[in-house]
mmCIF file of C-alpha atoms in Angstrom:
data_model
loop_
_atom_site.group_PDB
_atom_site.id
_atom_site.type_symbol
_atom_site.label_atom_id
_atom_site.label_comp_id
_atom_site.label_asym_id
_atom_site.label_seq_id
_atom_site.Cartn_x
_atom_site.Cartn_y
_atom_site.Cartn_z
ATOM 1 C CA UNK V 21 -142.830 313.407 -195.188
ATOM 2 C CA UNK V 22 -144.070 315.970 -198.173
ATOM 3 C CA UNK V 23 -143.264 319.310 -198.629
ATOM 4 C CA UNK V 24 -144.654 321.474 -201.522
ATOM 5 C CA UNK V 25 -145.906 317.886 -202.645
ATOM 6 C CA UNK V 26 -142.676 316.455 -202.958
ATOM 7 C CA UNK V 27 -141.666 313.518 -200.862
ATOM 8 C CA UNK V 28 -138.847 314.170 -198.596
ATOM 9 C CA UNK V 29 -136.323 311.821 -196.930
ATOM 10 C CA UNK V 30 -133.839 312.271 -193.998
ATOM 11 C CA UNK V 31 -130.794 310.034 -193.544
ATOM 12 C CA UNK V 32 -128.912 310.445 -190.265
ATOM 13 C CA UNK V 33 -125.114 309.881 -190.211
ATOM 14 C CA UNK V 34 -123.179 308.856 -187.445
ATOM 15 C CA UNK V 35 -122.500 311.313 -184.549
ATOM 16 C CA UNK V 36 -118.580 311.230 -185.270
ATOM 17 C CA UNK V 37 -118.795 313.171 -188.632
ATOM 18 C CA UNK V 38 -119.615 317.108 -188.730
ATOM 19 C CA UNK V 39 -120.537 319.200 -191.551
ATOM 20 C CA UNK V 40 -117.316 319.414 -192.366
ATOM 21 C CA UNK V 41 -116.057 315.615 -192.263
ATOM 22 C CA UNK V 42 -119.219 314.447 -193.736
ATOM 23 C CA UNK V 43 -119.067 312.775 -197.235
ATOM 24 C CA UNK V 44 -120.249 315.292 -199.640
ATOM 25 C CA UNK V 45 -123.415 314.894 -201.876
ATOM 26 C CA UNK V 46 -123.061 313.817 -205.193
ATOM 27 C CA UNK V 47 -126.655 315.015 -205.991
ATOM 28 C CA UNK V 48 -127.596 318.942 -205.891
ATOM 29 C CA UNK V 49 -130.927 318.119 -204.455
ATOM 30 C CA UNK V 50 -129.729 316.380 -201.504
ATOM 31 C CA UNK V 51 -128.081 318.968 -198.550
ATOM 32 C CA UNK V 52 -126.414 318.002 -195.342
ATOM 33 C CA UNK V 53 -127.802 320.145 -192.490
ATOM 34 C CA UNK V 54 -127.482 320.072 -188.615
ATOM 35 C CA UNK V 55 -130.606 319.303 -186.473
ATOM 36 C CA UNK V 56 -130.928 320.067 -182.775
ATOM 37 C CA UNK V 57 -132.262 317.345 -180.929
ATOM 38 C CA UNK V 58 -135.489 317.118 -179.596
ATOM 39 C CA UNK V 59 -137.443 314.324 -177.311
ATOM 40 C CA UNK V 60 -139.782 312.222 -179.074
ATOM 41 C CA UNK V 61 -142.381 309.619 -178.342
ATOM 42 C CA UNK V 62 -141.876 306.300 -179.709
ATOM 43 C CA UNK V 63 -143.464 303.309 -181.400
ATOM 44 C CA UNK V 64 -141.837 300.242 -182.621
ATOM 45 C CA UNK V 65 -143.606 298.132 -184.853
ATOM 46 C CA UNK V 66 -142.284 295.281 -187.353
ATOM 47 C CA UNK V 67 -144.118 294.251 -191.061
ATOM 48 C CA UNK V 68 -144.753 295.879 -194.395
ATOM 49 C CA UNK V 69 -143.825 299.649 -194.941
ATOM 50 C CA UNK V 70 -147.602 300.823 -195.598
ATOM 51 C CA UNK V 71 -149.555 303.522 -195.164
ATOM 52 C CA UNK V 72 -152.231 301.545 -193.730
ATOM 53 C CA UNK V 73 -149.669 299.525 -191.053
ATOM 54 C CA UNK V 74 -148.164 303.283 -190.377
ATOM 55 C CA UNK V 75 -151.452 305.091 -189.746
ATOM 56 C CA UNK V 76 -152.289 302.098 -187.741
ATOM 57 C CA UNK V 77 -149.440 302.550 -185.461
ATOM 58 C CA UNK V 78 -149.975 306.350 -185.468
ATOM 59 C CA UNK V 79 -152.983 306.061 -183.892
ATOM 60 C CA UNK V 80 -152.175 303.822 -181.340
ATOM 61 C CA UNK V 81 -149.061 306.097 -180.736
ATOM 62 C CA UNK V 82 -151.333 309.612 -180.494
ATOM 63 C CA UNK V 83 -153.613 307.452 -177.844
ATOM 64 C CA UNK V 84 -151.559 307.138 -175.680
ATOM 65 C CA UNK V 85 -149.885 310.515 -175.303
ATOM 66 C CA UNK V 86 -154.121 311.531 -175.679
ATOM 67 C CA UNK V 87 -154.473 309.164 -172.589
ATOM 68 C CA UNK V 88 -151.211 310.310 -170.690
ATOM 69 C CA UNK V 89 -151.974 314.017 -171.040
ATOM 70 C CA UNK V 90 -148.477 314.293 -173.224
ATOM 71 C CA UNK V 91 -148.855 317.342 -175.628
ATOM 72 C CA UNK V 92 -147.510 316.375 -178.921
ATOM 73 C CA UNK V 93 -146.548 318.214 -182.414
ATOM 74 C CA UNK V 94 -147.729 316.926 -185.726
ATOM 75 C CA UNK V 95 -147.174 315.572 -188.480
ATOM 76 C CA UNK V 96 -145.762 311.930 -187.097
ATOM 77 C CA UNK V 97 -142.329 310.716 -188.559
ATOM 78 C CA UNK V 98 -141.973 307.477 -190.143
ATOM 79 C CA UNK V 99 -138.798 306.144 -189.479
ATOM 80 C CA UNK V 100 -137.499 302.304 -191.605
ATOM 81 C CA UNK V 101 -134.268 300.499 -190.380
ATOM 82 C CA UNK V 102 -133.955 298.062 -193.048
ATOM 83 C CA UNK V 103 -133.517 296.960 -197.009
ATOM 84 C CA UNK V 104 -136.512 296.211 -199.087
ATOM 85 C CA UNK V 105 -134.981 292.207 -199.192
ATOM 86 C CA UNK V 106 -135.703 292.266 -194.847
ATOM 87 C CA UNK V 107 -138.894 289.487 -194.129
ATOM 88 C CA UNK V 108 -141.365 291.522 -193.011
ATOM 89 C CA UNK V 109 -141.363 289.754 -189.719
ATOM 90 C CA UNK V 110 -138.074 290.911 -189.086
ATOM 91 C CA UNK V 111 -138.086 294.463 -189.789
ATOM 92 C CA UNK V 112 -137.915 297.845 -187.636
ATOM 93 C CA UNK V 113 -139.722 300.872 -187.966
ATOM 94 C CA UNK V 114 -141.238 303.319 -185.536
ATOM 95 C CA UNK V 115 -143.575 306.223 -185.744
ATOM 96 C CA UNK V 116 -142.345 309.302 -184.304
ATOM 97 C CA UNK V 117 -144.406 312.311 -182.627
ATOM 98 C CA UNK V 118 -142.466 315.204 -181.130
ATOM 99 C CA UNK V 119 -143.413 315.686 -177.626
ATOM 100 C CA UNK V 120 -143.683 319.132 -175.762
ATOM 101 C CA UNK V 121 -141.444 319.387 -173.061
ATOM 102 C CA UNK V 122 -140.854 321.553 -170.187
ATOM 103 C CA UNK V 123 -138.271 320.573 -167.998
ATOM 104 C CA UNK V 124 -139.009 321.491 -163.880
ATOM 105 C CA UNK V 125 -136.732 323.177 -162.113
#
């Protein structure tokens, strides 16, 4: 995603570290922070890492919550699983939309 016009990138480590056990950052622009977790709606889609394959996907993705009467908060997430060297054909990524939810007593 962008912020202030800058790209932005999240990489998730492995539930068995904490802030403190965490490998520090070598870099001063990247900081390790804690995010509560939230439920998302999902899309899994393989190919090229475009804009035009994501948007693609984002649309079909924001349909169907549209269609299912699922309430939603923007901007999408684009998620990759794999190296730049993965065939297309075998790659993962996903767009992401936060859902609203209200669980029912």
């Amino acid at each position: 995603s962008k912020k202030n016009g800058k790209m932005v990138m999240q990489f998730f480590l492995p539930s068995k570290y904490t802030l403190n056990t965490a490998p520090k950052p070598t870099n001063s622009r990247v900081s390790l922070v804690v995010l509560e977790g939230d439920i998302y709606a999902v899309i899994k889609y393989s190919g090229r890492v475009t804009n035009k394959n994501f948007q693609k996907h984002y649309q079909q993705l924001k349909e169907f919550l549209i269609e299912d009467n699922i309430n939603f908060i923007e901007p999408p997430i684009r998620a990759t699983f794999n190296g730049p060297f993965t065939l297309p054909v075998f790659r993962r990524n996903e767009v992401m939309m936060k859902i609203s939810y209200n669980e029912k007593s």
